[in-house]
């Protein structure tokens, strides 16, 4: 059988993860190598594994050259992989480090057996969308990072409130004073936005939620809009202190007063690979503790 | 010009509304009559107006025979009209009684002028979906009322908690003990569900929100799913007291233990008519008091 | 050593509890009998145990004649005992049926050993206050049940909103339209009120929380006031359907429109007995699942 | 009549306040001067008023030397005055700039008339408590600013979660991972903590609320404890990035990992002066928009 995944990239996460990730990556690389796949490592993985046996590539090159990207770590690691894989239409498989993730839903026990299933075509795919953000300031447009989870507008220096105005498809929604605003995909709706009182959006829902953070107006509520909406957030002149923006909790960009953010669905979706027994609601119940009885 | 709305039905609401509604209906009927439309009244309107000049019909017959239904009252009155108009694909126009509604968004001042705009074709239409509910009990299926806003499962005798299980597209979501559950359309998301902590769903979003009422499990959260989902709610045997169901706050049906509710999008949408300056977010800001500054 | 608890009353709860409660009560009665205490049973316990060996009394007589009341069951059973014990200044000890309660905090394993500790004076006491409610209607005053947890005003027929006005110490607080209102003690703050978004009030705090249920005004919030406040709730004439009142979820009294509820701290506190290792916050962490890590 | 307030200090706030504050201060100073009071200005007021006619003092000296401090501005300005007045047992009167504050409850219209009432003894006083915070790090104790509203623990660099453990009176409450924690007095309960989902604590309630900010554990809830509690917050070693602390939103102090915060009621209360028609709940209704009807 001709596998569809010839070139496979491996990505790990190491900070605070112990030696388990390195061991798992090592075993996985050897297994794939034996199976005649071409194995690539991300730079950090190569360094941690102290090996030169497999070519090491930047995340972007991994996205470009691999047919499948396997992430070993937590949901945070998969967010990084997603931003690289999506532009090239590549699939991503997430393996957790013993604690179930929303995105890294494969437990490392009996790992070869599970990966074998995937390589033999016994898997399901799921399409998730990312958010694309452009900053318009001083007449210039600047493309920011894509986000699989969320784009978070937050104070440059807490506890300063931010003042901003939201429009959706050129319709004015509201002017808010708040600690910030979370713009979340369904994928991100079970991450940071959930702590902030946002609703859970099913992954198959084409929707984006706007979740105000500690809004001054007590009747403010999360608003859910269609995912093909054009969202604009205008940072008013009244901000003494420049707010900042974070895409997937990753980078923080300073957003000057009197500038505008354009946020919309990124044109290329991420393909997530799951085993056939994947069940979104089961993950939800486990992660949110819906099954404990006290 | 040949008007598309030849037969026009008028519906009013009287309880707690004062004489204003009758006067508005009277003026509206005369104006439409003069304009050569055939005017029909709902039975209650005819009674309140003490007139036999216009044929009086049941709500269902109004839906069948009229090309346009004009509602004078509050959002509650429009809910009734919607359930009758939607099955026959007829359009509904809502006139409030001086206080802006989400659905009755036309203020009664300069009413003839505004209705004239509509009759001349200067209007926009908006499609809203309803929920269709079937009760499966003792092997029998029983069709319940459609709902434009929400289907609410609630205790038969408060303060008894209800125990129920939710599945979506045959996937088990969770088992809950709670005061009840609100299943809301985008239209209903700014009504009862909003008081219960549900998110605001934009009317153009094809989504349904499941909002638990006073859930025993504190990590329960509203879940938003695609509007084409098949929702099943199984009322477990553990309910000492039969829960009840309300569609648009209208009728209360007793739901026996060990029965199942099937809820899905009703196949025929409601067509709402708005003036050209209609703006959903403006209504939101006004109704939720987002523009006061204290 | 002369025990201070000569006469001991036993109360159980049976509905949905299995035979465990009866067995525990039986063992407890024999143990106390051997230890020369005079044992009394509540009427339901006597019936369930099918014994005439111990005198059976009403709950009120138990409160009057016993020095200590031991409850076997859940928190709900202890609420009943509390209403009888508090007027006579008697202490209450709560034994759960295997699942930790906030009030029934003694696990039935090694029960004799634990009860022995209490009877030898190795225990701590805790004072909890109850709420006293008087209904003023048609010029008459009617005393309602005391409540250790909460007094809940709720619709007579859901989903009808209730309209009411709150005053505290003769100061007008607000007029609300809501599904209802929970008036909770610190003891009740971890029960129904918590599902309704109320704060956790530490048992040593002399405070009462007013928690609106699904309030129409979205900026409504729980309000916490001193426990020596006089609370009045006026049910306005605008209620089509008479609301109802529940004290500790126990009885439902119809509250006519145009009547007034007077709620204040009951003058006699309840004395709860705990083992020396009792820890409120540990119970909280366990019951609310604060220690799971997902 | 011998006035009890001989020496009166004036404090204003200028940023974003327009010239109104200066004019009001000027008029107030002249009026008090005429009335034979000794008038002092805070340094910023003196600078803004461009006058040397009245002695200018630091906030601390104002607290020491004046019998009454009058604040013209918003609640934020009064917070500053409170921290200076409380240690010396001096009273504070708050005048707003046209928009009602919770603390600055006197409207500037007919100001002389209102101040005259106060100076003639026609006023009521209200006692509010402050929070005292000590940082214990590296074996050293460091006293931080007092806070009339709140002490807020927050990330040093958002969006990093903080990990901390709370104990109350040496009892372990919980370990939390969250964006932060608000420790609020009743005074602060209608400020930042309210946006964060905290309850409203009546000013006469001797209570402190602990309000988690965006807690990772979804069943976390605000906890209200007695105001004489000793609160300790231990910042665990697991914090990659040092959190910060803000007292009344004023200063931000970096809190190193592995350090401890000791927070308790400050021993000296603040005396607030109100006109005789002061009504807390009226302020609440106005500020929170409880009286609008949509």
PDB file of N, CA and C in Angstrom, chain C residues 83 131 133 144-148 150-152 245-253:
ATOM      1  N   UNK C  83     -34.362  22.841  61.591  1.00  0.00           N
ATOM      2  CA  UNK C  83     -35.536  23.657  61.891  1.00  0.00           C
ATOM      3  C   UNK C  83     -36.180  23.259  63.217  1.00  0.00           C
ATOM      4  N   UNK C 131     -33.074  31.716  58.716  1.00  0.00           N
ATOM      5  CA  UNK C 131     -33.891  32.856  58.316  1.00  0.00           C
ATOM      6  C   UNK C 131     -35.321  32.641  58.778  1.00  0.00           C
ATOM      7  N   UNK C 133     -39.217  33.945  58.286  1.00  0.00           N
ATOM      8  CA  UNK C 133     -40.013  34.606  57.258  1.00  0.00           C
ATOM      9  C   UNK C 133     -41.452  34.797  57.714  1.00  0.00           C
ATOM     10  N   UNK C 144     -43.981  31.794  58.503  1.00  0.00           N
ATOM     11  CA  UNK C 144     -43.664  30.639  57.659  1.00  0.00           C
ATOM     12  C   UNK C 144     -42.497  29.856  58.273  1.00  0.00           C
ATOM     13  N   UNK C 145     -42.116  28.782  57.622  1.00  0.00           N
ATOM     14  CA  UNK C 145     -41.025  27.941  58.126  1.00  0.00           C
ATOM     15  C   UNK C 145     -39.689  28.696  58.213  1.00  0.00           C
ATOM     16  N   UNK C 146     -38.909  28.336  59.191  1.00  0.00           N
ATOM     17  CA  UNK C 146     -37.534  28.819  59.220  1.00  0.00           C
ATOM     18  C   UNK C 146     -36.727  28.115  58.134  1.00  0.00           C
ATOM     19  N   UNK C 147     -35.627  28.736  57.752  1.00  0.00           N
ATOM     20  CA  UNK C 147     -34.786  28.137  56.715  1.00  0.00           C
ATOM     21  C   UNK C 147     -33.322  28.248  57.107  1.00  0.00           C
ATOM     22  N   UNK C 148     -32.622  27.144  57.068  1.00  0.00           N
ATOM     23  CA  UNK C 148     -31.181  27.158  57.341  1.00  0.00           C
ATOM     24  C   UNK C 148     -30.414  27.511  56.071  1.00  0.00           C
ATOM     25  N   UNK C 150     -32.027  28.621  52.610  1.00  0.00           N
ATOM     26  CA  UNK C 150     -32.492  29.726  51.786  1.00  0.00           C
ATOM     27  C   UNK C 150     -33.999  29.833  51.749  1.00  0.00           C
ATOM     28  N   UNK C 151     -34.441  31.032  51.462  1.00  0.00           N
ATOM     29  CA  UNK C 151     -35.841  31.323  51.167  1.00  0.00           C
ATOM     30  C   UNK C 151     -35.868  31.679  49.693  1.00  0.00           C
ATOM     31  N   UNK C 152     -36.690  30.961  48.918  1.00  0.00           N
ATOM     32  CA  UNK C 152     -36.698  31.181  47.473  1.00  0.00           C
ATOM     33  C   UNK C 152     -38.082  31.628  47.025  1.00  0.00           C
ATOM     34  N   UNK C 245     -43.403  30.576  47.528  1.00  0.00           N
ATOM     35  CA  UNK C 245     -42.219  30.702  48.362  1.00  0.00           C
ATOM     36  C   UNK C 245     -41.846  29.330  48.878  1.00  0.00           C
ATOM     37  N   UNK C 246     -40.554  29.077  48.908  1.00  0.00           N
ATOM     38  CA  UNK C 246     -40.064  27.810  49.415  1.00  0.00           C
ATOM     39  C   UNK C 246     -38.990  28.088  50.456  1.00  0.00           C
ATOM     40  N   UNK C 247     -39.092  27.456  51.627  1.00  0.00           N
ATOM     41  CA  UNK C 247     -38.086  27.595  52.668  1.00  0.00           C
ATOM     42  C   UNK C 247     -37.285  26.303  52.709  1.00  0.00           C
ATOM     43  N   UNK C 248     -36.012  26.373  52.437  1.00  0.00           N
ATOM     44  CA  UNK C 248     -35.151  25.182  52.349  1.00  0.00           C
ATOM     45  C   UNK C 248     -35.699  24.163  51.364  1.00  0.00           C
ATOM     46  N   UNK C 249     -36.344  24.607  50.314  1.00  0.00           N
ATOM     47  CA  UNK C 249     -36.839  23.714  49.278  1.00  0.00           C
ATOM     48  C   UNK C 249     -37.924  22.778  49.759  1.00  0.00           C
ATOM     49  N   UNK C 250     -38.589  23.161  50.826  1.00  0.00           N
ATOM     50  CA  UNK C 250     -39.384  22.224  51.585  1.00  0.00           C
ATOM     51  C   UNK C 250     -40.878  22.347  51.313  1.00  0.00           C
ATOM     52  N   UNK C 251     -41.436  23.488  51.680  1.00  0.00           N
ATOM     53  CA  UNK C 251     -42.854  23.692  51.427  1.00  0.00           C
ATOM     54  C   UNK C 251     -42.986  24.822  50.438  1.00  0.00           C
ATOM     55  N   UNK C 252     -44.037  24.805  49.700  1.00  0.00           N
ATOM     56  CA  UNK C 252     -44.293  25.892  48.788  1.00  0.00           C
ATOM     57  C   UNK C 252     -45.579  26.598  49.200  1.00  0.00           C
ATOM     58  N   UNK C 253     -45.437  27.859  49.577  1.00  0.00           N
ATOM     59  CA  UNK C 253     -46.578  28.643  50.009  1.00  0.00           C
ATOM     60  C   UNK C 253     -46.904  29.642  48.916  1.00  0.00           C
TER      61      UNK C 253
END
